[in-house]
Coordinates of C-alpha atoms (C1' of nucleotides) in Angstrom, one line a residue:
Chain A
M6 CA -124.0 -187.4 33.0
R7 CA -121.3 -187.2 35.5
L8 CA -120.4 -190.1 37.7
T9 CA -116.7 -189.9 38.7
T10 CA -114.4 -190.4 41.6
K11 CA -116.0 -187.3 43.1
G12 CA -119.4 -188.9 43.6
R13 CA -117.9 -192.2 44.5
Y14 CA -115.7 -190.6 47.2
A15 CA -118.8 -188.8 48.6
V16 CA -120.8 -192.0 48.8
T17 CA -117.9 -193.9 50.3
A18 CA -117.4 -191.2 53.0
M19 CA -121.1 -191.1 53.8
L20 CA -121.2 -194.8 54.1
D21 CA -118.2 -194.7 56.5
L22 CA -120.2 -192.2 58.5
A23 CA -123.2 -194.5 58.6
L24 CA -121.0 -197.5 59.6
H25 CA -119.5 -195.6 62.5
A26 CA -122.6 -193.8 63.5
D27 CA -122.5 -195.2 67.1
N28 CA -119.1 -193.7 67.9
G29 CA -120.2 -190.1 68.1
P30 CA -119.0 -187.5 65.6
I31 CA -116.6 -188.9 63.1
S32 CA -113.5 -186.8 62.1
L33 CA -112.5 -186.4 58.5
A34 CA -109.0 -187.4 59.5
G35 CA -110.4 -190.9 60.4
I36 CA -112.3 -191.2 57.1
S37 CA -109.3 -190.0 55.3
K38 CA -107.1 -192.8 56.8
R39 CA -109.7 -195.6 56.5
Q40 CA -110.8 -194.8 52.9
E41 CA -107.5 -193.3 51.7
I42 CA -109.1 -190.1 50.5
S43 CA -107.1 -186.8 50.8
L44 CA -108.2 -184.8 53.8
S45 CA -108.5 -181.5 52.0
Y46 CA -110.5 -183.1 49.3
L47 CA -112.9 -184.6 51.9
E48 CA -113.3 -181.1 53.4
Q49 CA -114.5 -179.8 50.0
L50 CA -116.9 -182.6 49.6
F51 CA -118.3 -182.3 53.1
S52 CA -118.8 -178.6 52.5
K53 CA -121.3 -179.5 49.8
L54 CA -122.8 -182.3 51.8
R55 CA -123.4 -179.9 54.6
Q56 CA -124.9 -177.3 52.3
N57 CA -127.3 -180.0 51.1
D58 CA -128.3 -180.9 54.6
L59 CA -127.0 -184.4 54.5
V60 CA -124.6 -184.1 57.4
S61 CA -124.2 -181.8 60.4
S62 CA -120.8 -180.8 61.9
V63 CA -119.5 -180.5 65.5
R64 CA -116.4 -178.2 65.8
G65 CA -113.6 -178.4 68.2
P66 CA -111.6 -181.4 69.6
G67 CA -113.7 -184.6 69.6
G68 CA -115.8 -183.0 66.9
G69 CA -116.5 -184.3 63.4
Y70 CA -119.5 -185.1 61.2
R71 CA -122.8 -186.9 61.8
L72 CA -125.5 -187.9 59.4
S73 CA -128.2 -185.2 59.6
R74 CA -130.9 -187.9 59.7
P75 CA -131.3 -191.7 60.0
S76 CA -129.4 -193.7 57.4
E77 CA -132.7 -195.1 56.2
E78 CA -133.6 -191.7 55.0
I79 CA -130.4 -190.9 53.0
F80 CA -130.2 -192.2 49.5
V81 CA -127.2 -192.6 47.2
A82 CA -128.9 -190.3 44.5
Q83 CA -129.0 -187.4 47.0
I84 CA -125.3 -187.8 47.8
V85 CA -124.2 -187.9 44.1
D86 CA -126.5 -184.9 43.4
A87 CA -125.0 -183.0 46.3
V88 CA -121.4 -183.1 45.0
N89 CA -122.0 -183.5 41.3
E90 CA -124.9 -181.2 40.8
S91 CA -126.6 -183.5 38.4
I92 CA -126.9 -187.1 37.3
D93 CA -128.8 -186.0 34.3
A94 CA -127.8 -187.8 31.1
T95 CA -129.1 -185.2 28.7
N96 CA -127.0 -182.3 27.4
C97 CA -129.8 -179.8 27.8
G98 CA -130.5 -180.5 31.5
G99 CA -133.8 -182.1 30.5
S100 CA -135.1 -178.9 28.9
G101 CA -135.1 -180.2 25.3
S102 CA -133.1 -177.3 23.9
C103 CA -130.3 -179.7 22.8
R104 CA -130.2 -179.0 19.1
N105 CA -129.9 -175.3 18.7
G106 CA -132.8 -174.5 20.9
A107 CA -135.0 -177.4 19.7
T108 CA -135.2 -181.1 20.7
C109 CA -132.4 -183.3 19.3
L110 CA -133.1 -186.7 17.8
T111 CA -132.1 -188.7 20.9
H112 CA -133.4 -186.3 23.6
H113 CA -136.1 -188.7 24.8
L114 CA -133.7 -191.6 25.0
W115 CA -131.4 -189.7 27.4
C116 CA -134.4 -188.6 29.4
D117 CA -135.4 -192.2 29.9
L118 CA -131.9 -193.2 30.8
S119 CA -131.6 -190.4 33.4
E120 CA -134.8 -191.6 34.9
Q121 CA -133.6 -195.1 35.0
I122 CA -130.3 -194.3 36.8
H123 CA -132.1 -191.9 39.2
D124 CA -134.7 -194.4 40.1
F125 CA -132.0 -197.0 40.8
L126 CA -129.8 -194.7 43.0
S127 CA -132.8 -193.3 44.7
G128 CA -133.9 -196.7 45.8
I129 CA -130.6 -197.4 47.7
S130 CA -130.4 -196.0 51.2
L131 CA -127.2 -195.9 53.3
A132 CA -129.0 -198.3 55.7
S133 CA -129.4 -200.9 53.0
L134 CA -125.7 -200.6 52.1
V135 CA -124.7 -200.9 55.8
A136 CA -126.8 -204.1 55.9
R137 CA -125.0 -205.7 53.0
K138 CA -122.6 -208.5 54.0
D139 CA -119.9 -207.7 51.3
I140 CA -119.8 -204.1 52.6
Q141 CA -119.6 -205.2 56.2
E142 CA -116.6 -207.4 55.4
V143 CA -114.7 -204.6 53.6
S144 CA -115.5 -202.3 56.4
E145 CA -114.1 -204.6 59.1
R146 CA -110.9 -205.0 57.1
L147 CA -110.5 -201.2 56.8
D148 CA -111.1 -200.8 60.6
K149 CA -108.5 -203.3 61.4
E150 CA -106.0 -201.7 59.1
E151 CA -106.5 -198.4 60.7
A152 CA -106.2 -199.8 64.2
L153 CA -102.9 -201.5 63.2
Q154 CA -101.6 -198.2 61.8
Q155 CA -102.6 -196.4 64.9
A156 CA -100.8 -198.9 67.1
E157 CA -97.6 -198.5 65.0
A158 CA -97.9 -194.7 65.3
N159 CA -98.3 -195.0 69.1
S160 CA -95.3 -197.2 69.4
M161 CA -93.2 -194.7 67.3
Q162 CA -94.4 -192.0 69.6
R163 CA -93.3 -193.9 72.7
I164 CA -89.8 -194.4 71.2
T165 CA -89.5 -190.8 70.2
T166 CA -90.7 -189.6 73.6
A167 CA -88.3 -192.0 75.4
S168 CA -85.3 -190.8 73.4
L169 CA -86.1 -187.2 74.0
G170 CA -86.7 -187.6 77.7
Chain B
M10 CA -118.6 -193.8 33.9
R11 CA -118.6 -191.6 30.9
L12 CA -121.7 -190.4 29.1
T13 CA -121.1 -187.1 27.4
T14 CA -121.8 -185.4 24.1
K15 CA -119.4 -187.8 22.4
G16 CA -121.6 -190.8 23.0
R17 CA -124.8 -188.9 22.4
Y18 CA -123.5 -187.6 19.1
A19 CA -122.6 -191.1 18.1
V20 CA -126.0 -192.5 18.9
T21 CA -127.7 -189.6 17.1
A22 CA -125.6 -190.1 14.0
M23 CA -126.3 -193.9 14.0
L24 CA -130.0 -193.2 14.4
D25 CA -129.8 -190.8 11.5
L26 CA -128.2 -193.6 9.4
A27 CA -131.0 -196.0 10.5
L28 CA -133.7 -193.5 9.6
H29 CA -132.3 -192.9 6.1
A30 CA -131.3 -196.6 5.5
D31 CA -133.4 -196.8 2.3
N32 CA -131.6 -194.0 0.5
G33 CA -128.4 -195.8 -0.1
P34 CA -125.1 -194.8 1.5
I35 CA -125.5 -191.7 3.7
S36 CA -122.8 -189.0 3.6
L37 CA -121.4 -187.5 6.7
A38 CA -122.0 -184.1 5.1
G39 CA -125.8 -184.9 5.3
I40 CA -125.7 -186.0 8.9
S41 CA -123.6 -183.0 9.8
K42 CA -126.3 -180.7 8.3
R43 CA -129.3 -182.5 9.7
Q44 CA -127.9 -183.1 13.2
E45 CA -125.7 -180.0 13.4
I46 CA -122.6 -181.9 14.3
S47 CA -119.2 -180.8 13.0
L48 CA -118.1 -182.8 10.0
S49 CA -114.5 -183.4 11.2
Y50 CA -115.8 -184.5 14.5
L51 CA -118.2 -187.0 12.8
E52 CA -115.3 -188.4 10.8
Q53 CA -113.5 -189.1 14.1
L54 CA -116.5 -190.8 15.6
F55 CA -117.2 -192.9 12.5
S56 CA -113.6 -194.0 12.4
K57 CA -114.3 -195.7 15.8
L58 CA -117.7 -196.9 14.7
R59 CA -116.1 -198.6 11.7
Q60 CA -113.3 -200.1 13.8
N61 CA -116.1 -201.6 16.0
D62 CA -117.8 -203.0 12.9
L63 CA -121.0 -201.0 13.4
V64 CA -120.9 -199.3 10.0
S65 CA -119.3 -199.9 6.6
S66 CA -118.2 -197.2 4.2
V67 CA -118.4 -196.6 0.5
R68 CA -115.8 -194.2 -0.9
G69 CA -116.1 -191.9 -3.8
P70 CA -118.9 -189.7 -5.1
G71 CA -122.3 -190.9 -4.0
G72 CA -120.6 -192.8 -1.2
G73 CA -121.1 -192.6 2.5
Y74 CA -121.9 -194.9 5.4
R75 CA -124.3 -197.8 5.9
L76 CA -125.2 -199.8 9.0
S77 CA -123.1 -203.0 8.9
R78 CA -126.1 -205.0 9.9
P79 CA -129.9 -204.6 10.4
S80 CA -130.9 -201.9 12.9
E81 CA -132.6 -204.6 15.0
E82 CA -129.2 -206.0 15.8
I83 CA -127.4 -202.8 16.8
F84 CA -127.9 -201.6 20.3
V85 CA -127.2 -198.2 22.0
A86 CA -124.8 -199.8 24.5
Q87 CA -122.6 -201.0 21.6
I88 CA -122.4 -197.5 20.1
V89 CA -121.6 -195.8 23.4
D90 CA -118.9 -198.4 24.0
A91 CA -117.4 -197.9 20.6
V92 CA -116.7 -194.2 21.1
N93 CA -116.4 -194.0 24.8
E94 CA -114.5 -197.2 25.5
S95 CA -116.5 -197.9 28.6
I96 CA -119.8 -197.3 30.4
D97 CA -118.4 -198.8 33.5
A98 CA -119.3 -196.9 36.7
T99 CA -116.5 -198.3 38.8
N100 CA -113.1 -196.6 39.0
C101 CA -111.1 -199.9 38.8
G102 CA -112.7 -201.2 35.6
G103 CA -114.6 -203.8 37.6
S104 CA -111.4 -205.4 38.8
G105 CA -111.9 -204.5 42.4
S106 CA -108.5 -202.9 42.9
C107 CA -110.0 -199.5 43.7
R108 CA -108.6 -198.9 47.1
N109 CA -104.9 -199.3 46.8
G110 CA -105.0 -202.7 45.2
A111 CA -107.9 -204.0 47.3
T112 CA -111.7 -203.5 47.1
C113 CA -113.1 -200.1 48.2
L114 CA -116.2 -199.8 50.4
T115 CA -118.6 -199.0 47.6
H116 CA -117.1 -201.2 44.8
H117 CA -120.1 -203.6 44.7
L118 CA -122.6 -200.7 44.5
W119 CA -120.9 -199.3 41.4
C120 CA -120.8 -202.8 39.9
D121 CA -124.5 -203.1 40.3
L122 CA -125.1 -199.7 38.8
S123 CA -122.9 -200.5 35.8
E124 CA -124.9 -203.6 35.2
Q125 CA -128.1 -201.7 35.5
I126 CA -127.1 -199.1 32.9
H127 CA -125.6 -201.6 30.6
D128 CA -128.7 -203.8 30.7
F129 CA -130.9 -200.8 29.9
L130 CA -128.8 -199.6 27.0
S131 CA -128.3 -203.1 25.7
G132 CA -132.0 -203.6 25.5
I133 CA -132.5 -200.6 23.1
S134 CA -131.9 -201.3 19.4
L135 CA -131.8 -198.7 16.7
A136 CA -134.9 -200.3 15.2
S137 CA -136.9 -199.7 18.4
L138 CA -135.8 -196.1 18.4
V139 CA -136.8 -195.7 14.7
A140 CA -140.2 -197.0 15.6
R141 CA -140.8 -194.4 18.3
K142 CA -143.3 -191.7 17.4
D143 CA -141.5 -188.9 19.2
I144 CA -138.3 -189.7 17.3
Q145 CA -140.1 -189.9 13.9
E146 CA -141.6 -186.5 14.5
V147 CA -138.2 -184.9 15.3
S148 CA -136.7 -186.7 12.3
E149 CA -139.3 -185.3 9.9
R150 CA -138.7 -181.8 11.2
L151 CA -134.9 -182.1 10.6
D152 CA -135.4 -183.5 7.1
K153 CA -137.7 -180.6 6.2
E154 CA -135.2 -178.1 7.6
E155 CA -132.4 -179.6 5.5
A156 CA -134.5 -179.6 2.3
L157 CA -135.3 -176.0 2.9
Q158 CA -131.7 -175.1 3.3
Q159 CA -130.8 -177.1 0.2
A160 CA -133.4 -175.2 -1.8
E161 CA -132.0 -171.9 -0.6
A162 CA -128.5 -173.0 -1.5
N163 CA -129.6 -174.0 -5.0
S164 CA -131.3 -170.7 -5.6
M165 CA -128.1 -168.9 -4.5
Q166 CA -126.2 -171.1 -6.9
R167 CA -128.6 -170.1 -9.8
I168 CA -128.1 -166.4 -9.0
T169 CA -124.4 -166.7 -8.8
T170 CA -124.2 -168.7 -12.1
A171 CA -126.5 -166.3 -13.9
S172 CA -124.5 -163.3 -12.8
L173 CA -121.3 -164.9 -13.9
G174 CA -122.7 -166.1 -17.3
Chain C
dT25 C1' -108.3 -188.7 -18.1
dA26 C1' -109.7 -184.8 -15.3
dT27 C1' -112.5 -183.5 -11.6
dA28 C1' -115.2 -183.5 -7.8
dT29 C1' -117.1 -186.0 -4.1
dA30 C1' -116.6 -188.4 -0.4
dC31 C1' -114.0 -191.2 3.0
dC32 C1' -109.7 -191.3 5.8
dC33 C1' -105.9 -189.8 9.1
dT34 C1' -102.9 -187.1 12.2
dA35 C1' -101.9 -183.1 14.7
dG36 C1' -103.0 -179.5 17.5
dC37 C1' -105.7 -176.5 20.5
dA38 C1' -109.0 -173.9 23.7
dT39 C1' -111.8 -174.9 27.3
dT40 C1' -113.5 -177.5 31.1
dC41 C1' -113.3 -180.6 34.7
dT42 C1' -111.0 -183.5 38.2
dA43 C1' -108.6 -184.3 42.0
dC44 C1' -106.0 -182.6 44.4
dT45 C1' -102.4 -179.1 47.4
dC46 C1' -101.6 -175.1 50.1
dA47 C1' -102.3 -171.6 53.3
dG48 C1' -104.7 -169.6 55.9
dG49 C1' -108.5 -168.9 59.0
dT50 C1' -112.4 -170.1 63.2
dT51 C1' -114.5 -172.8 66.9
dT52 C1' -114.2 -175.2 71.2
dA53 C1' -113.0 -179.2 74.5
dA54 C1' -109.6 -180.1 77.8
Chain D
dT9 C1' -103.4 -171.8 76.4
dT10 C1' -103.2 -175.5 73.4
dA11 C1' -104.5 -178.4 70.0
dA12 C1' -107.9 -180.8 67.6
dA13 C1' -111.1 -180.3 64.6
dC14 C1' -114.0 -177.7 61.2
dC15 C1' -114.1 -174.1 57.4
dT16 C1' -112.7 -171.4 53.2
dG17 C1' -110.6 -169.8 49.0
dA18 C1' -107.1 -169.9 45.7
dG19 C1' -104.2 -172.3 42.8
dT20 C1' -102.7 -176.1 39.7
dA21 C1' -101.2 -180.4 37.0
dG22 C1' -103.2 -183.5 34.1
dA23 C1' -106.7 -185.5 31.4
dA24 C1' -110.7 -185.3 28.6
dT25 C1' -113.9 -183.0 25.4
dG26 C1' -115.2 -181.0 21.3
dC27 C1' -113.6 -179.2 18.2
dT28 C1' -110.4 -177.1 13.7
dA29 C1' -106.8 -177.5 10.1
dG30 C1' -104.7 -179.7 6.6
dG31 C1' -103.4 -183.0 4.5
dG32 C1' -104.1 -187.5 2.2
dT33 C1' -106.8 -191.7 -0.9
dA34 C1' -110.5 -194.0 -3.5
dT35 C1' -113.9 -193.7 -7.2
dA36 C1' -118.1 -192.3 -10.0
dT37 C1' -119.0 -189.3 -13.6
dA38 C1' -118.1 -186.0 -17.4

DNA sequence: TATATACCCTAGCATTCTACTCAGGTTTAA
DNA sequence: TTAAACCTGAGTAGAATGCTAGGGTATATA
């Protein structure tokens, strides 16, 4: 079973995409700033998300990423699967060859657990997350932070330009 | 979230203990043979299980380990916790300081998932595993294998002793 | 009292994975 | 033409896993 920052980052980034779906393609630079995830790392994650047909990309200026289908049809389990390869809790990948080719004593237990986690994460769509009040609140906070940083950057730019001119 | 061979080995070993509870203290050597887990590794795991008061030990010949309480009162979550330290799915240990001191976008989602997994594993006692037919079948197979190996070892011993005498 | 069985403890180590960085591309709107 | 964006592969520090090695210490039995 693997559920680490990798999978969490992927879900966070996809949720950011869903939250800003109305603003056209979303650049990784924007996600990077809002969610504080390294840009290069995001690029690697989105490479896998694209391979798994969860997002589509638009190249060139003004480009970015879009969800490849409505947020109602994208589930957390799919995202974690895409970057982590597996949310399987068994050691044998469910094959039952965990104790030297045969079934180990606790094989069935881990199968049950895997199913449990998978069912849970498969039942949660991006749309259902977007609808949550706690998530909306956090999202608004992050948007404001980003706007503030952008304003500061612009003001620095004006000063620099003025002193150069 | 961590759920790897370490936690699986620990649960397997504890289940082995529960299955052979009637035979007095169980030696790690026996568990090592039946479950094919390295003896030294088992010693490390049992050190943690003992610290967490899940097993008690008997030293000297004929010694070994015993469950520290009835198998009805020992749950899988406790075992995984003992060796893995945490089955928490969040990055912040549940504190909500996951995005630079503040709450990240998906914090609540991972909290929910952690609760889900914990509830599941907390509901499964060693006794309920012992009662499962699929586990009984695997256990019988492993006991037979061990008995067979023991018989072979004894016969080798006789040959060696005979040739020496 | 000697011996062997078993628990106990610490250190180290190869391998794997994570979470990046770096250094280059290529595409395309303006 | 420029620059914003996507795209790709290689490399890397640090942490964790799953061990091994080599010492103990306690105690039942001969």
